[in-house]
Amino acid sequence: MRKFLYIIPLAFHQLAYSQASKKAVPCYDFTEVLKVEPTPLYKPHLDASRSFNVNILKNTSQVQKYINKGKFHTVKKSGKGYKVQKLDYSRAYLVSKAKTTLEKIGSRFSKETKGHTFTVSSITRTLEDQCRLRKVNANASLGISSHNYGNSFDISYVRFNNKLKTNPKLEVALEKVLKYYASAGRIYYIKERQQSCFHITVRNY
């Protein structure tokens, strides 16, 4: 009986240790992530991201480090011309210049559409966030994303005024605003068909 009682706590300890070890192991292979070459279209986004002196965000503790340093700033849930949807796989933080640029894009869009709003669908992601996202979305980046540096965000072009509904007129108005900032050297953007969003990376202007 004593021998049996000894085996149970020992087995429990080994199980707990095994589970703790699994939690400590990241769900991505950083070496493999770095091997993925960006497309020519996407490379300028990564180059712009690296200019903000932010290391690739691997986990929550790194995000918190930049918050504590005053490098990352909270993006409000709503502002003039925009709303941020519930973020399951990203975090509402951006470097100062990106936050300001988002607010300017929203303000200009609101002015040109007489008060309409667009929806921000994704902001800053860690590699852990990205790994979780890939489990539900096979189109998520396998390599480094500009979202991993805190200066990129996505704007849906099928959700305006907090409603999931295509609106060709507002979509054209939104892209017109993005073209204005791209021409001014403030952003790069890509229209992502599969995700129904504009992927925007703010340049270090």
mmCIF file of the C-alpha atoms, coordinates in Angstrom:
data_MODEL
# 
_entry.id   MODEL 
# 
loop_
_atom_site.group_PDB 
_atom_site.id 
_atom_site.type_symbol 
_atom_site.label_atom_id 
_atom_site.label_alt_id 
_atom_site.label_comp_id 
_atom_site.label_asym_id 
_atom_site.label_entity_id 
_atom_site.label_seq_id 
_atom_site.pdbx_PDB_ins_code 
_atom_site.Cartn_x 
_atom_site.Cartn_y 
_atom_site.Cartn_z 
_atom_site.occupancy 
_atom_site.B_iso_or_equiv 
_atom_site.pdbx_formal_charge 
_atom_site.auth_seq_id 
_atom_site.auth_comp_id 
_atom_site.auth_asym_id 
_atom_site.auth_atom_id 
_atom_site.pdbx_PDB_model_num 
ATOM 1   C CA . MET A 1 1   ? 0.000   0.000  0.000   1.00 0.00 ? 1   MET A CA 1 
ATOM 2   C CA . ARG A 1 2   ? 2.826   2.408  0.889   1.00 0.00 ? 2   ARG A CA 1 
ATOM 3   C CA . LYS A 1 3   ? 4.537   1.645  -2.403  1.00 0.00 ? 3   LYS A CA 1 
ATOM 4   C CA . PHE A 1 4   ? 1.291   2.415  -4.277  1.00 0.00 ? 4   PHE A CA 1 
ATOM 5   C CA . LEU A 1 5   ? 0.891   5.745  -2.455  1.00 0.00 ? 5   LEU A CA 1 
ATOM 6   C CA . TYR A 1 6   ? 4.456   6.707  -3.394  1.00 0.00 ? 6   TYR A CA 1 
ATOM 7   C CA . ILE A 1 7   ? 3.890   5.959  -7.088  1.00 0.00 ? 7   ILE A CA 1 
ATOM 8   C CA . ILE A 1 8   ? 0.823   8.216  -7.352  1.00 0.00 ? 8   ILE A CA 1 
ATOM 9   C CA . PRO A 1 9   ? 2.502   11.500 -6.264  1.00 0.00 ? 9   PRO A CA 1 
ATOM 10  C CA . LEU A 1 10  ? 5.565   10.620 -8.325  1.00 0.00 ? 10  LEU A CA 1 
ATOM 11  C CA . ALA A 1 11  ? 3.420   10.069 -11.430 1.00 0.00 ? 11  ALA A CA 1 
ATOM 12  C CA . PHE A 1 12  ? 1.568   13.329 -10.736 1.00 0.00 ? 12  PHE A CA 1 
ATOM 13  C CA . HIS A 1 13  ? 4.868   15.210 -10.405 1.00 0.00 ? 13  HIS A CA 1 
ATOM 14  C CA . GLN A 1 14  ? 6.114   13.809 -13.718 1.00 0.00 ? 14  GLN A CA 1 
ATOM 15  C CA . LEU A 1 15  ? 2.854   14.760 -15.445 1.00 0.00 ? 15  LEU A CA 1 
ATOM 16  C CA . ALA A 1 16  ? 2.981   18.297 -14.045 1.00 0.00 ? 16  ALA A CA 1 
ATOM 17  C CA . TYR A 1 17  ? 6.628   18.655 -15.107 1.00 0.00 ? 17  TYR A CA 1 
ATOM 18  C CA . SER A 1 18  ? 5.778   17.389 -18.596 1.00 0.00 ? 18  SER A CA 1 
ATOM 19  C CA . GLN A 1 19  ? 2.944   19.903 -18.950 1.00 0.00 ? 19  GLN A CA 1 
ATOM 20  C CA . ALA A 1 20  ? 5.141   22.751 -17.698 1.00 0.00 ? 20  ALA A CA 1 
ATOM 21  C CA . SER A 1 21  ? 7.827   21.805 -20.212 1.00 0.00 ? 21  SER A CA 1 
ATOM 22  C CA . LYS A 1 22  ? 5.295   21.872 -23.044 1.00 0.00 ? 22  LYS A CA 1 
ATOM 23  C CA . LYS A 1 23  ? 4.167   25.362 -22.005 1.00 0.00 ? 23  LYS A CA 1 
ATOM 24  C CA . ALA A 1 24  ? 7.750   26.600 -21.974 1.00 0.00 ? 24  ALA A CA 1 
ATOM 25  C CA . VAL A 1 25  ? 8.419   25.434 -25.542 1.00 0.00 ? 25  VAL A CA 1 
ATOM 26  C CA . PRO A 1 26  ? 7.338   28.028 -28.147 1.00 0.00 ? 26  PRO A CA 1 
ATOM 27  C CA . CYS A 1 27  ? 4.942   26.831 -30.833 1.00 0.00 ? 27  CYS A CA 1 
ATOM 28  C CA . TYR A 1 28  ? 7.235   28.079 -33.594 1.00 0.00 ? 28  TYR A CA 1 
ATOM 29  C CA . ASP A 1 29  ? 10.797  27.371 -34.703 1.00 0.00 ? 29  ASP A CA 1 
ATOM 30  C CA . PHE A 1 30  ? 12.544  30.757 -34.804 1.00 0.00 ? 30  PHE A CA 1 
ATOM 31  C CA . THR A 1 31  ? 15.307  29.437 -37.065 1.00 0.00 ? 31  THR A CA 1 
ATOM 32  C CA . GLU A 1 32  ? 12.729  28.228 -39.589 1.00 0.00 ? 32  GLU A CA 1 
ATOM 33  C CA . VAL A 1 33  ? 10.798  31.503 -39.377 1.00 0.00 ? 33  VAL A CA 1 
ATOM 34  C CA . LEU A 1 34  ? 13.937  33.453 -40.302 1.00 0.00 ? 34  LEU A CA 1 
ATOM 35  C CA . LYS A 1 35  ? 14.565  31.227 -43.332 1.00 0.00 ? 35  LYS A CA 1 
ATOM 36  C CA . VAL A 1 36  ? 11.356  32.291 -45.087 1.00 0.00 ? 36  VAL A CA 1 
ATOM 37  C CA . GLU A 1 37  ? 12.192  34.859 -47.769 1.00 0.00 ? 37  GLU A CA 1 
ATOM 38  C CA . PRO A 1 38  ? 9.761   37.784 -48.171 1.00 0.00 ? 38  PRO A CA 1 
ATOM 39  C CA . THR A 1 39  ? 8.233   38.467 -51.568 1.00 0.00 ? 39  THR A CA 1 
ATOM 40  C CA . PRO A 1 40  ? 9.530   41.507 -53.498 1.00 0.00 ? 40  PRO A CA 1 
ATOM 41  C CA . LEU A 1 41  ? 6.195   43.215 -52.801 1.00 0.00 ? 41  LEU A CA 1 
ATOM 42  C CA . TYR A 1 42  ? 6.467   42.593 -49.064 1.00 0.00 ? 42  TYR A CA 1 
ATOM 43  C CA . LYS A 1 43  ? 10.190  43.299 -48.563 1.00 0.00 ? 43  LYS A CA 1 
ATOM 44  C CA . PRO A 1 44  ? 9.780   47.125 -48.315 1.00 0.00 ? 44  PRO A CA 1 
ATOM 45  C CA . HIS A 1 45  ? 7.342   46.545 -45.442 1.00 0.00 ? 45  HIS A CA 1 
ATOM 46  C CA . LEU A 1 46  ? 9.941   44.568 -43.481 1.00 0.00 ? 46  LEU A CA 1 
ATOM 47  C CA . ASP A 1 47  ? 12.699  47.067 -44.272 1.00 0.00 ? 47  ASP A CA 1 
ATOM 48  C CA . ALA A 1 48  ? 10.489  49.890 -42.990 1.00 0.00 ? 48  ALA A CA 1 
ATOM 49  C CA . SER A 1 49  ? 9.646   47.911 -39.852 1.00 0.00 ? 49  SER A CA 1 
ATOM 50  C CA . ARG A 1 50  ? 13.275  47.298 -38.962 1.00 0.00 ? 50  ARG A CA 1 
ATOM 51  C CA . SER A 1 51  ? 14.011  51.040 -39.085 1.00 0.00 ? 51  SER A CA 1 
ATOM 52  C CA . PHE A 1 52  ? 12.099  51.635 -35.823 1.00 0.00 ? 52  PHE A CA 1 
ATOM 53  C CA . ASN A 1 53  ? 14.728  49.847 -33.688 1.00 0.00 ? 53  ASN A CA 1 
ATOM 54  C CA . VAL A 1 54  ? 12.250  47.280 -32.391 1.00 0.00 ? 54  VAL A CA 1 
ATOM 55  C CA . ASN A 1 55  ? 13.365  43.663 -32.186 1.00 0.00 ? 55  ASN A CA 1 
ATOM 56  C CA . ILE A 1 56  ? 11.134  40.918 -33.567 1.00 0.00 ? 56  ILE A CA 1 
ATOM 57  C CA . LEU A 1 57  ? 8.383   40.441 -30.997 1.00 0.00 ? 57  LEU A CA 1 
ATOM 58  C CA . LYS A 1 58  ? 8.448   36.833 -29.883 1.00 0.00 ? 58  LYS A CA 1 
ATOM 59  C CA . ASN A 1 59  ? 6.119   36.932 -26.877 1.00 0.00 ? 59  ASN A CA 1 
ATOM 60  C CA . THR A 1 60  ? 4.110   39.013 -24.420 1.00 0.00 ? 60  THR A CA 1 
ATOM 61  C CA . SER A 1 61  ? 7.092   39.899 -22.234 1.00 0.00 ? 61  SER A CA 1 
ATOM 62  C CA . GLN A 1 62  ? 8.822   41.615 -25.165 1.00 0.00 ? 62  GLN A CA 1 
ATOM 63  C CA . VAL A 1 63  ? 5.701   43.636 -25.915 1.00 0.00 ? 63  VAL A CA 1 
ATOM 64  C CA . GLN A 1 64  ? 5.517   44.670 -22.270 1.00 0.00 ? 64  GLN A CA 1 
ATOM 65  C CA . LYS A 1 65  ? 9.174   45.680 -22.340 1.00 0.00 ? 65  LYS A CA 1 
ATOM 66  C CA . TYR A 1 66  ? 8.507   48.178 -25.133 1.00 0.00 ? 66  TYR A CA 1 
ATOM 67  C CA . ILE A 1 67  ? 5.379   49.443 -23.359 1.00 0.00 ? 67  ILE A CA 1 
ATOM 68  C CA . ASN A 1 68  ? 7.421   50.063 -20.206 1.00 0.00 ? 68  ASN A CA 1 
ATOM 69  C CA . LYS A 1 69  ? 10.051  51.911 -22.226 1.00 0.00 ? 69  LYS A CA 1 
ATOM 70  C CA . GLY A 1 70  ? 7.400   54.169 -23.741 1.00 0.00 ? 70  GLY A CA 1 
ATOM 71  C CA . LYS A 1 71  ? 8.099   52.788 -27.213 1.00 0.00 ? 71  LYS A CA 1 
ATOM 72  C CA . PHE A 1 72  ? 4.637   51.258 -27.713 1.00 0.00 ? 72  PHE A CA 1 
ATOM 73  C CA . HIS A 1 73  ? 1.434   53.229 -27.282 1.00 0.00 ? 73  HIS A CA 1 
ATOM 74  C CA . THR A 1 74  ? -2.129  51.995 -26.815 1.00 0.00 ? 74  THR A CA 1 
ATOM 75  C CA . VAL A 1 75  ? -4.464  52.289 -29.790 1.00 0.00 ? 75  VAL A CA 1 
ATOM 76  C CA . LYS A 1 76  ? -7.910  53.377 -28.612 1.00 0.00 ? 76  LYS A CA 1 
ATOM 77  C CA . LYS A 1 77  ? -10.874 51.154 -29.451 1.00 0.00 ? 77  LYS A CA 1 
ATOM 78  C CA . SER A 1 78  ? -12.319 53.933 -31.560 1.00 0.00 ? 78  SER A CA 1 
ATOM 79  C CA . GLY A 1 79  ? -11.335 57.310 -32.922 1.00 0.00 ? 79  GLY A CA 1 
ATOM 80  C CA . LYS A 1 80  ? -12.405 59.717 -35.599 1.00 0.00 ? 80  LYS A CA 1 
ATOM 81  C CA . GLY A 1 81  ? -13.070 57.650 -38.728 1.00 0.00 ? 81  GLY A CA 1 
ATOM 82  C CA . TYR A 1 82  ? -12.119 54.238 -37.302 1.00 0.00 ? 82  TYR A CA 1 
ATOM 83  C CA . LYS A 1 83  ? -13.041 51.446 -34.899 1.00 0.00 ? 83  LYS A CA 1 
ATOM 84  C CA . VAL A 1 84  ? -10.880 48.547 -33.725 1.00 0.00 ? 84  VAL A CA 1 
ATOM 85  C CA . GLN A 1 85  ? -12.591 45.169 -33.810 1.00 0.00 ? 85  GLN A CA 1 
ATOM 86  C CA . LYS A 1 86  ? -12.120 42.580 -31.051 1.00 0.00 ? 86  LYS A CA 1 
ATOM 87  C CA . LEU A 1 87  ? -8.520  41.415 -31.408 1.00 0.00 ? 87  LEU A CA 1 
ATOM 88  C CA . ASP A 1 88  ? -8.027  37.685 -30.807 1.00 0.00 ? 88  ASP A CA 1 
ATOM 89  C CA . TYR A 1 89  ? -4.622  37.295 -32.455 1.00 0.00 ? 89  TYR A CA 1 
ATOM 90  C CA . SER A 1 90  ? -3.030  40.732 -32.131 1.00 0.00 ? 90  SER A CA 1 
ATOM 91  C CA . ARG A 1 91  ? -2.559  43.549 -29.623 1.00 0.00 ? 91  ARG A CA 1 
ATOM 92  C CA . ALA A 1 92  ? -3.668  47.192 -29.708 1.00 0.00 ? 92  ALA A CA 1 
ATOM 93  C CA . TYR A 1 93  ? -0.205  48.745 -29.470 1.00 0.00 ? 93  TYR A CA 1 
ATOM 94  C CA . LEU A 1 94  ? 1.849   50.641 -32.036 1.00 0.00 ? 94  LEU A CA 1 
ATOM 95  C CA . VAL A 1 95  ? 4.985   52.746 -32.152 1.00 0.00 ? 95  VAL A CA 1 
ATOM 96  C CA . SER A 1 96  ? 4.170   56.446 -31.874 1.00 0.00 ? 96  SER A CA 1 
ATOM 97  C CA . LYS A 1 97  ? 4.470   57.259 -35.581 1.00 0.00 ? 97  LYS A CA 1 
ATOM 98  C CA . ALA A 1 98  ? 2.230   54.341 -36.584 1.00 0.00 ? 98  ALA A CA 1 
ATOM 99  C CA . LYS A 1 99  ? -0.428  55.277 -34.025 1.00 0.00 ? 99  LYS A CA 1 
ATOM 100 C CA . THR A 1 100 ? -0.430  58.879 -35.227 1.00 0.00 ? 100 THR A CA 1 
ATOM 101 C CA . THR A 1 101 ? -0.606  57.806 -38.866 1.00 0.00 ? 101 THR A CA 1 
ATOM 102 C CA . LEU A 1 102 ? -3.566  55.513 -38.181 1.00 0.00 ? 102 LEU A CA 1 
ATOM 103 C CA . GLU A 1 103 ? -5.365  58.415 -36.510 1.00 0.00 ? 103 GLU A CA 1 
ATOM 104 C CA . LYS A 1 104 ? -4.614  60.699 -39.462 1.00 0.00 ? 104 LYS A CA 1 
ATOM 105 C CA . ILE A 1 105 ? -5.872  58.099 -41.947 1.00 0.00 ? 105 ILE A CA 1 
ATOM 106 C CA . GLY A 1 106 ? -9.070  57.753 -39.912 1.00 0.00 ? 106 GLY A CA 1 
ATOM 107 C CA . SER A 1 107 ? -9.576  61.506 -39.671 1.00 0.00 ? 107 SER A CA 1 
ATOM 108 C CA . ARG A 1 108 ? -9.039  62.042 -43.403 1.00 0.00 ? 108 ARG A CA 1 
ATOM 109 C CA . PHE A 1 109 ? -11.362 59.154 -44.266 1.00 0.00 ? 109 PHE A CA 1 
ATOM 110 C CA . SER A 1 110 ? -14.062 60.573 -41.991 1.00 0.00 ? 110 SER A CA 1 
ATOM 111 C CA . LYS A 1 111 ? -13.728 64.001 -43.570 1.00 0.00 ? 111 LYS A CA 1 
ATOM 112 C CA . GLU A 1 112 ? -13.871 62.713 -47.147 1.00 0.00 ? 112 GLU A CA 1 
ATOM 113 C CA . THR A 1 113 ? -16.840 60.396 -46.483 1.00 0.00 ? 113 THR A CA 1 
ATOM 114 C CA . LYS A 1 114 ? -18.740 62.791 -44.207 1.00 0.00 ? 114 LYS A CA 1 
ATOM 115 C CA . GLY A 1 115 ? -18.490 60.780 -41.005 1.00 0.00 ? 115 GLY A CA 1 
ATOM 116 C CA . HIS A 1 116 ? -18.180 57.137 -42.030 1.00 0.00 ? 116 HIS A CA 1 
ATOM 117 C CA . THR A 1 117 ? -15.820 54.761 -40.204 1.00 0.00 ? 117 THR A CA 1 
ATOM 118 C CA . PHE A 1 118 ? -13.603 51.850 -41.242 1.00 0.00 ? 118 PHE A CA 1 
ATOM 119 C CA . THR A 1 119 ? -12.581 48.852 -39.122 1.00 0.00 ? 119 THR A CA 1 
ATOM 120 C CA . VAL A 1 120 ? -9.046  48.007 -37.988 1.00 0.00 ? 120 VAL A CA 1 
ATOM 121 C CA . SER A 1 121 ? -8.900  44.204 -38.014 1.00 0.00 ? 121 SER A CA 1 
ATOM 122 C CA . SER A 1 122 ? -5.348  43.464 -36.827 1.00 0.00 ? 122 SER A CA 1 
ATOM 123 C CA . ILE A 1 123 ? -2.502  45.397 -35.214 1.00 0.00 ? 123 ILE A CA 1 
ATOM 124 C CA . THR A 1 124 ? 0.701   44.207 -33.516 1.00 0.00 ? 124 THR A CA 1 
ATOM 125 C CA . ARG A 1 125 ? 1.414   40.469 -33.319 1.00 0.00 ? 125 ARG A CA 1 
ATOM 126 C CA . THR A 1 126 ? 4.079   38.430 -31.567 1.00 0.00 ? 126 THR A CA 1 
ATOM 127 C CA . LEU A 1 127 ? 5.452   35.257 -33.145 1.00 0.00 ? 127 LEU A CA 1 
ATOM 128 C CA . GLU A 1 128 ? 3.371   33.348 -30.605 1.00 0.00 ? 128 GLU A CA 1 
ATOM 129 C CA . ASP A 1 129 ? 0.231   35.218 -31.740 1.00 0.00 ? 129 ASP A CA 1 
ATOM 130 C CA . GLN A 1 130 ? 1.147   34.445 -35.333 1.00 0.00 ? 130 GLN A CA 1 
ATOM 131 C CA . CYS A 1 131 ? 1.590   30.771 -34.537 1.00 0.00 ? 131 CYS A CA 1 
ATOM 132 C CA . ARG A 1 132 ? -1.860  30.631 -32.898 1.00 0.00 ? 132 ARG A CA 1 
ATOM 133 C CA . LEU A 1 133 ? -3.343  32.440 -35.901 1.00 0.00 ? 133 LEU A CA 1 
ATOM 134 C CA . ARG A 1 134 ? -1.896  29.884 -38.336 1.00 0.00 ? 134 ARG A CA 1 
ATOM 135 C CA . LYS A 1 135 ? -3.839  27.151 -36.543 1.00 0.00 ? 135 LYS A CA 1 
ATOM 136 C CA . VAL A 1 136 ? -7.100  28.793 -37.666 1.00 0.00 ? 136 VAL A CA 1 
ATOM 137 C CA . ASN A 1 137 ? -5.884  30.580 -40.797 1.00 0.00 ? 137 ASN A CA 1 
ATOM 138 C CA . ALA A 1 138 ? -3.500  28.747 -43.109 1.00 0.00 ? 138 ALA A CA 1 
ATOM 139 C CA . ASN A 1 139 ? -2.848  31.996 -45.015 1.00 0.00 ? 139 ASN A CA 1 
ATOM 140 C CA . ALA A 1 140 ? -1.128  33.635 -42.043 1.00 0.00 ? 140 ALA A CA 1 
ATOM 141 C CA . SER A 1 141 ? 2.541   34.405 -42.613 1.00 0.00 ? 141 SER A CA 1 
ATOM 142 C CA . LEU A 1 142 ? 5.000   31.539 -42.097 1.00 0.00 ? 142 LEU A CA 1 
ATOM 143 C CA . GLY A 1 143 ? 7.921   33.931 -41.872 1.00 0.00 ? 143 GLY A CA 1 
ATOM 144 C CA . ILE A 1 144 ? 8.535   37.302 -40.274 1.00 0.00 ? 144 ILE A CA 1 
ATOM 145 C CA . SER A 1 145 ? 5.622   39.726 -40.561 1.00 0.00 ? 145 SER A CA 1 
ATOM 146 C CA . SER A 1 146 ? 5.787   43.507 -40.344 1.00 0.00 ? 146 SER A CA 1 
ATOM 147 C CA . HIS A 1 147 ? 3.120   43.080 -37.636 1.00 0.00 ? 147 HIS A CA 1 
ATOM 148 C CA . ASN A 1 148 ? 5.965   41.640 -35.517 1.00 0.00 ? 148 ASN A CA 1 
ATOM 149 C CA . TYR A 1 149 ? 7.553   45.076 -35.108 1.00 0.00 ? 149 TYR A CA 1 
ATOM 150 C CA . GLY A 1 150 ? 4.683   47.278 -33.945 1.00 0.00 ? 150 GLY A CA 1 
ATOM 151 C CA . ASN A 1 151 ? 4.300   49.526 -36.982 1.00 0.00 ? 151 ASN A CA 1 
ATOM 152 C CA . SER A 1 152 ? 1.726   47.679 -39.108 1.00 0.00 ? 152 SER A CA 1 
ATOM 153 C CA . PHE A 1 153 ? -2.033  47.315 -39.002 1.00 0.00 ? 153 PHE A CA 1 
ATOM 154 C CA . ASP A 1 154 ? -4.798  45.931 -41.223 1.00 0.00 ? 154 ASP A CA 1 
ATOM 155 C CA . ILE A 1 155 ? -7.932  47.769 -42.296 1.00 0.00 ? 155 ILE A CA 1 
ATOM 156 C CA . SER A 1 156 ? -10.884 45.733 -43.531 1.00 0.00 ? 156 SER A CA 1 
ATOM 157 C CA . TYR A 1 157 ? -12.413 46.804 -46.825 1.00 0.00 ? 157 TYR A CA 1 
ATOM 158 C CA . VAL A 1 158 ? -15.607 44.831 -46.240 1.00 0.00 ? 158 VAL A CA 1 
ATOM 159 C CA . ARG A 1 159 ? -16.521 46.288 -42.834 1.00 0.00 ? 159 ARG A CA 1 
ATOM 160 C CA . PHE A 1 160 ? -17.573 49.924 -42.597 1.00 0.00 ? 160 PHE A CA 1 
ATOM 161 C CA . ASN A 1 161 ? -19.582 51.634 -39.867 1.00 0.00 ? 161 ASN A CA 1 
ATOM 162 C CA . ASN A 1 162 ? -19.145 48.481 -37.771 1.00 0.00 ? 162 ASN A CA 1 
ATOM 163 C CA . LYS A 1 163 ? -21.123 46.356 -40.247 1.00 0.00 ? 163 LYS A CA 1 
ATOM 164 C CA . LEU A 1 164 ? -19.806 43.406 -42.233 1.00 0.00 ? 164 LEU A CA 1 
ATOM 165 C CA . LYS A 1 165 ? -21.051 44.398 -45.677 1.00 0.00 ? 165 LYS A CA 1 
ATOM 166 C CA . THR A 1 166 ? -19.288 45.279 -48.906 1.00 0.00 ? 166 THR A CA 1 
ATOM 167 C CA . ASN A 1 167 ? -19.510 48.932 -49.842 1.00 0.00 ? 167 ASN A CA 1 
ATOM 168 C CA . PRO A 1 168 ? -17.673 49.653 -53.122 1.00 0.00 ? 168 PRO A CA 1 
ATOM 169 C CA . LYS A 1 169 ? -18.020 53.415 -52.682 1.00 0.00 ? 169 LYS A CA 1 
ATOM 170 C CA . LEU A 1 170 ? -16.411 53.445 -49.221 1.00 0.00 ? 170 LEU A CA 1 
ATOM 171 C CA . GLU A 1 171 ? -13.784 50.931 -50.324 1.00 0.00 ? 171 GLU A CA 1 
ATOM 172 C CA . VAL A 1 172 ? -12.714 53.277 -53.130 1.00 0.00 ? 172 VAL A CA 1 
ATOM 173 C CA . ALA A 1 173 ? -12.699 56.228 -50.705 1.00 0.00 ? 173 ALA A CA 1 
ATOM 174 C CA . LEU A 1 174 ? -10.512 54.282 -48.257 1.00 0.00 ? 174 LEU A CA 1 
ATOM 175 C CA . GLU A 1 175 ? -7.981  53.318 -50.919 1.00 0.00 ? 175 GLU A CA 1 
ATOM 176 C CA . LYS A 1 176 ? -7.899  56.915 -52.131 1.00 0.00 ? 176 LYS A CA 1 
ATOM 177 C CA . VAL A 1 177 ? -6.805  57.977 -48.632 1.00 0.00 ? 177 VAL A CA 1 
ATOM 178 C CA . LEU A 1 178 ? -4.180  55.211 -48.495 1.00 0.00 ? 178 LEU A CA 1 
ATOM 179 C CA . LYS A 1 179 ? -2.820  56.234 -51.894 1.00 0.00 ? 179 LYS A CA 1 
ATOM 180 C CA . TYR A 1 180 ? -2.468  59.791 -50.618 1.00 0.00 ? 180 TYR A CA 1 
ATOM 181 C CA . TYR A 1 181 ? -0.308  58.695 -47.669 1.00 0.00 ? 181 TYR A CA 1 
ATOM 182 C CA . ALA A 1 182 ? 1.650   56.215 -49.792 1.00 0.00 ? 182 ALA A CA 1 
ATOM 183 C CA . SER A 1 183 ? 2.440   58.976 -52.327 1.00 0.00 ? 183 SER A CA 1 
ATOM 184 C CA . ALA A 1 184 ? 3.549   61.218 -49.468 1.00 0.00 ? 184 ALA A CA 1 
ATOM 185 C CA . GLY A 1 185 ? 6.067   58.543 -48.389 1.00 0.00 ? 185 GLY A CA 1 
ATOM 186 C CA . ARG A 1 186 ? 4.279   57.841 -45.096 1.00 0.00 ? 186 ARG A CA 1 
ATOM 187 C CA . ILE A 1 187 ? 3.107   54.255 -45.656 1.00 0.00 ? 187 ILE A CA 1 
ATOM 188 C CA . TYR A 1 188 ? 3.311   51.128 -47.775 1.00 0.00 ? 188 TYR A CA 1 
ATOM 189 C CA . TYR A 1 189 ? 0.123   49.181 -48.327 1.00 0.00 ? 189 TYR A CA 1 
ATOM 190 C CA . ILE A 1 190 ? -0.991  45.944 -49.962 1.00 0.00 ? 190 ILE A CA 1 
ATOM 191 C CA . LYS A 1 191 ? -4.543  44.938 -50.809 1.00 0.00 ? 191 LYS A CA 1 
ATOM 192 C CA . GLU A 1 192 ? -4.888  41.408 -49.450 1.00 0.00 ? 192 GLU A CA 1 
ATOM 193 C CA . ARG A 1 193 ? -7.649  39.606 -51.339 1.00 0.00 ? 193 ARG A CA 1 
ATOM 194 C CA . GLN A 1 194 ? -7.824  36.495 -49.158 1.00 0.00 ? 194 GLN A CA 1 
ATOM 195 C CA . GLN A 1 195 ? -8.077  38.495 -45.932 1.00 0.00 ? 195 GLN A CA 1 
ATOM 196 C CA . SER A 1 196 ? -10.310 41.242 -47.404 1.00 0.00 ? 196 SER A CA 1 
ATOM 197 C CA . CYS A 1 197 ? -8.108  43.923 -45.903 1.00 0.00 ? 197 CYS A CA 1 
ATOM 198 C CA . PHE A 1 198 ? -5.470  46.521 -46.667 1.00 0.00 ? 198 PHE A CA 1 
ATOM 199 C CA . HIS A 1 199 ? -2.189  45.658 -44.950 1.00 0.00 ? 199 HIS A CA 1 
ATOM 200 C CA . ILE A 1 200 ? -0.557  48.959 -43.991 1.00 0.00 ? 200 ILE A CA 1 
ATOM 201 C CA . THR A 1 201 ? 3.008   49.481 -42.802 1.00 0.00 ? 201 THR A CA 1 
ATOM 202 C CA . VAL A 1 202 ? 4.036   52.887 -41.538 1.00 0.00 ? 202 VAL A CA 1 
ATOM 203 C CA . ARG A 1 203 ? 7.410   54.151 -42.710 1.00 0.00 ? 203 ARG A CA 1 
ATOM 204 C CA . ASN A 1 204 ? 9.876   55.894 -40.425 1.00 0.00 ? 204 ASN A CA 1 
ATOM 205 C CA . TYR A 1 205 ? 9.407   59.256 -42.145 1.00 0.00 ? 205 TYR A CA 1 
# 
